mmCIF file of C-alpha atoms in Angstrom:
data_model
loop_
_atom_site.group_PDB
_atom_site.id
_atom_site.type_symbol
_atom_site.label_atom_id
_atom_site.label_comp_id
_atom_site.label_asym_id
_atom_site.label_seq_id
_atom_site.Cartn_x
_atom_site.Cartn_y
_atom_site.Cartn_z
ATOM 1 C CA MET A 1 -1.810 24.081 -11.303
ATOM 2 C CA SER A 2 2.058 24.306 -11.037
ATOM 3 C CA THR A 3 4.384 21.651 -11.880
ATOM 4 C CA ASN A 4 5.264 20.845 -8.380
ATOM 5 C CA GLN A 5 1.495 20.187 -7.433
ATOM 6 C CA LYS A 6 0.972 18.219 -10.781
ATOM 7 C CA LYS A 7 3.532 15.599 -10.161
ATOM 8 C CA PRO A 8 2.223 14.340 -6.774
ATOM 9 C CA THR A 9 -1.328 14.350 -8.073
ATOM 10 C CA GLU A 10 -0.268 12.529 -11.246
ATOM 11 C CA MET A 11 1.421 9.793 -9.045
ATOM 12 C CA LEU A 12 -1.488 9.563 -6.682
ATOM 13 C CA LEU A 13 -3.761 9.002 -9.611
ATOM 14 C CA TRP A 14 -1.640 6.372 -11.292
ATOM 15 C CA SER A 15 -1.460 4.628 -7.951
ATOM 16 C CA ILE A 16 -5.266 4.646 -7.858
ATOM 17 C CA ALA A 17 -5.164 2.889 -11.188
ATOM 18 C CA LEU A 18 -2.916 0.225 -9.972
ATOM 19 C CA PRO A 19 -0.761 0.085 -6.706
ATOM 20 C CA GLY A 20 2.932 0.308 -7.847
ATOM 21 C CA PHE A 21 2.536 2.335 -11.042
ATOM 22 C CA GLY A 22 3.140 5.633 -9.113
ATOM 23 C CA GLN A 23 6.327 4.079 -7.620
ATOM 24 C CA LEU A 24 7.592 3.116 -11.163
ATOM 25 C CA LEU A 25 6.950 6.635 -12.515
ATOM 26 C CA ASN A 26 8.859 7.944 -9.385
ATOM 27 C CA GLY A 27 11.891 5.681 -10.269
ATOM 28 C CA LYS A 28 11.323 3.363 -7.274
ATOM 29 C CA PHE A 29 11.294 0.099 -9.167
ATOM 30 C CA LEU A 30 11.852 -2.296 -6.646
ATOM 31 C CA LYS A 31 9.010 -0.877 -4.472
ATOM 32 C CA GLY A 32 6.744 -0.592 -7.678
ATOM 33 C CA VAL A 33 7.301 -4.067 -8.754
ATOM 34 C CA THR A 34 6.721 -5.174 -5.117
ATOM 35 C CA PHE A 35 3.396 -3.395 -4.965
ATOM 36 C CA ILE A 36 2.261 -4.674 -8.274
ATOM 37 C CA ILE A 37 3.161 -8.405 -7.229
ATOM 38 C CA LEU A 38 1.307 -7.850 -3.999
ATOM 39 C CA GLU A 39 -1.632 -6.247 -5.928
ATOM 40 C CA PHE A 40 -1.740 -9.386 -8.225
ATOM 41 C CA LEU A 41 -1.479 -11.922 -5.331
ATOM 42 C CA ILE A 42 -4.102 -10.276 -3.204
ATOM 43 C CA ASN A 43 -6.440 -9.738 -6.235
ATOM 44 C CA VAL A 44 -6.119 -13.360 -7.387
ATOM 45 C CA GLN A 45 -6.434 -14.852 -3.902
ATOM 46 C CA ALA A 46 -9.501 -12.782 -2.879
ATOM 47 C CA ASN A 47 -11.135 -13.313 -6.264
ATOM 48 C CA PHE A 48 -11.364 -9.449 -6.432
ATOM 49 C CA ASN A 49 -11.834 -9.026 -10.150
ATOM 50 C CA GLU A 50 -14.729 -11.669 -10.046
ATOM 51 C CA ILE A 51 -16.408 -9.844 -7.223
ATOM 52 C CA ILE A 52 -16.047 -6.555 -9.047
ATOM 53 C CA ARG A 53 -17.628 -8.078 -12.131
ATOM 54 C CA PHE A 54 -20.543 -9.684 -10.025
ATOM 55 C CA SER A 55 -21.115 -6.312 -8.325
ATOM 56 C CA PHE A 56 -21.309 -4.220 -11.372
ATOM 57 C CA ASN A 57 -23.706 -6.672 -12.933
ATOM 58 C CA GLY A 58 -26.008 -6.435 -9.883
ATOM 59 C CA GLN A 59 -25.193 -9.859 -8.698
ATOM 60 C CA ILE A 60 -24.175 -8.759 -5.115
ATOM 61 C CA HIS A 61 -25.055 -12.218 -3.588
ATOM 62 C CA LEU A 62 -22.481 -13.884 -5.806
ATOM 63 C CA ALA A 63 -20.008 -11.247 -5.004
ATOM 64 C CA SER A 64 -20.395 -11.945 -1.474
ATOM 65 C CA GLU A 65 -20.086 -15.804 -1.932
ATOM 66 C CA TYR A 66 -17.044 -15.639 -4.203
ATOM 67 C CA ALA A 67 -15.143 -13.050 -1.929
ATOM 68 C CA ASN A 68 -12.271 -14.473 0.049
ATOM 69 C CA TYR A 69 -12.496 -12.013 2.869
ATOM 70 C CA GLN A 70 -9.313 -13.424 4.561
ATOM 71 C CA TRP A 71 -7.290 -12.100 1.549
ATOM 72 C CA LEU A 72 -9.612 -9.155 0.592
ATOM 73 C CA MET A 73 -9.097 -7.532 3.929
ATOM 74 C CA PHE A 74 -5.357 -6.937 3.096
ATOM 75 C CA TYR A 75 -6.214 -4.900 -0.007
ATOM 76 C CA PRO A 76 -7.368 -1.601 1.429
ATOM 77 C CA CYS A 77 -4.111 -1.092 3.560
ATOM 78 C CA LEU A 78 -1.997 -2.056 0.471
ATOM 79 C CA TYR A 79 -4.003 0.210 -1.847
ATOM 80 C CA PHE A 80 -4.028 3.311 0.332
ATOM 81 C CA PHE A 81 -0.345 2.859 1.453
ATOM 82 C CA ALA A 82 0.717 2.560 -2.143
ATOM 83 C CA MET A 83 -1.159 5.802 -3.046
ATOM 84 C CA TRP A 84 0.291 7.638 -0.046
ATOM 85 C CA ASP A 85 3.843 6.343 -0.748
ATOM 86 C CA ALA A 86 3.754 7.503 -4.531
ATOM 87 C CA PHE A 87 2.123 10.903 -3.529
ATOM 88 C CA LYS A 88 4.872 11.465 -0.886
ATOM 89 C CA ASP A 89 7.869 10.271 -2.980
ATOM 90 C CA ALA A 90 6.749 12.744 -5.621
ATOM 91 C CA GLY A 91 6.704 15.583 -3.210
ATOM 92 C CA GLY A 92 3.199 15.622 -1.907
ATOM 93 C CA GLY A 93 2.062 15.448 1.693
ATOM 94 C CA GLN A 94 4.257 18.175 2.981
ATOM 95 C CA LYS A 95 1.649 19.426 5.521
ATOM 96 C CA PRO A 96 2.061 17.742 9.002
ATOM 97 C CA TYR A 97 -0.080 14.645 9.412
ATOM 98 C CA SER A 98 -1.071 14.692 5.755
ATOM 99 C CA PHE A 99 -0.963 10.728 5.892
ATOM 100 C CA LEU A 100 -3.946 10.759 8.106
ATOM 101 C CA PRO A 101 -6.638 10.860 5.360
ATOM 102 C CA PHE A 102 -4.957 7.859 3.743
ATOM 103 C CA VAL A 103 -4.708 5.926 6.882
ATOM 104 C CA PHE A 104 -8.223 6.478 8.043
ATOM 105 C CA SER A 105 -9.523 5.673 4.511
ATOM 106 C CA ALA A 106 -7.737 2.314 4.804
ATOM 107 C CA TYR A 107 -9.340 1.666 8.185
ATOM 108 C CA PHE A 108 -12.900 2.738 7.124
ATOM 109 C CA VAL A 109 -12.684 0.675 3.976
ATOM 110 C CA THR A 110 -11.553 -2.437 5.945
ATOM 111 C CA VAL A 111 -14.279 -2.054 8.458
ATOM 112 C CA GLY A 112 -16.716 -1.399 5.647
ATOM 113 C CA LEU A 113 -15.442 -4.732 4.126
ATOM 114 C CA MET A 114 -16.042 -6.514 7.412
ATOM 115 C CA TYR A 115 -19.738 -5.340 7.597
ATOM 116 C CA SER A 116 -20.520 -5.158 3.927
ATOM 117 C CA ASP A 117 -22.698 -8.258 3.954
ATOM 118 C CA GLN A 118 -24.879 -6.935 7.152
ATOM 119 C CA VAL A 119 -25.275 -3.296 6.065
ATOM 120 C CA LYS A 120 -28.114 -2.426 3.834
ATOM 121 C CA LEU A 121 -28.819 0.883 2.271
ATOM 122 C CA PHE A 122 -32.472 1.581 1.654
ATOM 123 C CA GLY A 123 -32.981 -2.154 2.024
ATOM 124 C CA VAL A 124 -30.258 -3.079 -0.419
ATOM 125 C CA SER A 125 -27.166 -4.904 0.269
ATOM 126 C CA LEU A 126 -24.202 -3.108 -1.399
ATOM 127 C CA GLY A 127 -21.865 -6.188 -0.827
ATOM 128 C CA PRO A 128 -17.921 -6.368 -0.754
ATOM 129 C CA VAL A 129 -17.300 -3.709 -3.425
ATOM 130 C CA PHE A 130 -19.723 -0.889 -3.109
ATOM 131 C CA PHE A 131 -20.194 -0.610 0.527
ATOM 132 C CA PRO A 132 -16.222 -0.376 1.098
ATOM 133 C CA MET A 133 -16.076 2.091 -1.595
ATOM 134 C CA LEU A 134 -18.681 4.306 0.046
ATOM 135 C CA SER A 135 -16.508 3.847 3.180
ATOM 136 C CA VAL A 136 -13.632 6.019 1.654
ATOM 137 C CA LEU A 137 -15.583 9.162 2.121
ATOM 138 C CA PRO A 138 -16.111 9.023 5.918
ATOM 139 C CA GLY A 139 -12.432 7.777 6.201
ATOM 140 C CA LEU A 140 -11.342 10.899 4.283
ATOM 141 C CA ILE A 141 -13.400 13.289 6.284
ATOM 142 C CA VAL A 142 -12.355 11.737 9.689
ATOM 143 C CA GLY A 143 -8.527 11.773 8.541
ATOM 144 C CA PHE A 144 -8.880 15.429 7.478
ATOM 145 C CA ILE A 145 -10.570 16.420 10.816
ATOM 146 C CA ILE A 146 -7.959 14.637 12.897
ATOM 147 C CA GLN A 147 -5.284 16.171 10.870
ATOM 148 C CA LYS A 148 -6.675 19.541 11.432
ATOM 149 C CA VAL A 149 -7.235 19.087 15.112
ATOM 150 C CA ILE A 150 -3.624 17.671 15.716
ATOM 151 C CA THR A 151 -2.053 20.462 13.624
ATOM 152 C CA LYS A 152 -3.979 23.111 15.588
ATOM 153 C CA LYS A 153 -3.017 21.525 18.884
ATOM 154 C CA THR A 154 0.634 21.242 17.874
ATOM 155 C CA ASN A 155 0.998 24.731 16.463
ATOM 156 C CA GLY A 156 -1.217 26.380 18.951
ATOM 157 C CA PRO A 157 -3.896 29.029 18.023
ATOM 158 C CA THR A 158 -3.303 30.950 14.809
#
């Protein structure tokens, strides 16, 4: 992997760890601190760490009860936008419409969160952590497909 490809990937991975870290490493301090503050605000208001803990301990019903969905629904958009922003600022996302997989992941995770208490997989509720996490995959797939279709239409046949 060349140095040019490594830096955007590094920023993306730091942003996955915590929104704002990629911006700090890119030298965008105000933006980075803003994302970190928003991350903490939403995390605390949504009881996110507590619902993650309950989920990983198999207490999905408690995770659903403790989740403050009014706040938690802000999280996917903040999370995926912070990832995209750090990736883009580091030189990634040069292909046309390369933001679409991030956008559709945010959409699908938000919708997954809204339906997380109703949807069961093999008779088991995955709750407000695991079902939205699974929703990333279809979001990425749809985003990449739409990116490819739009790019083909805009550029014409190759």
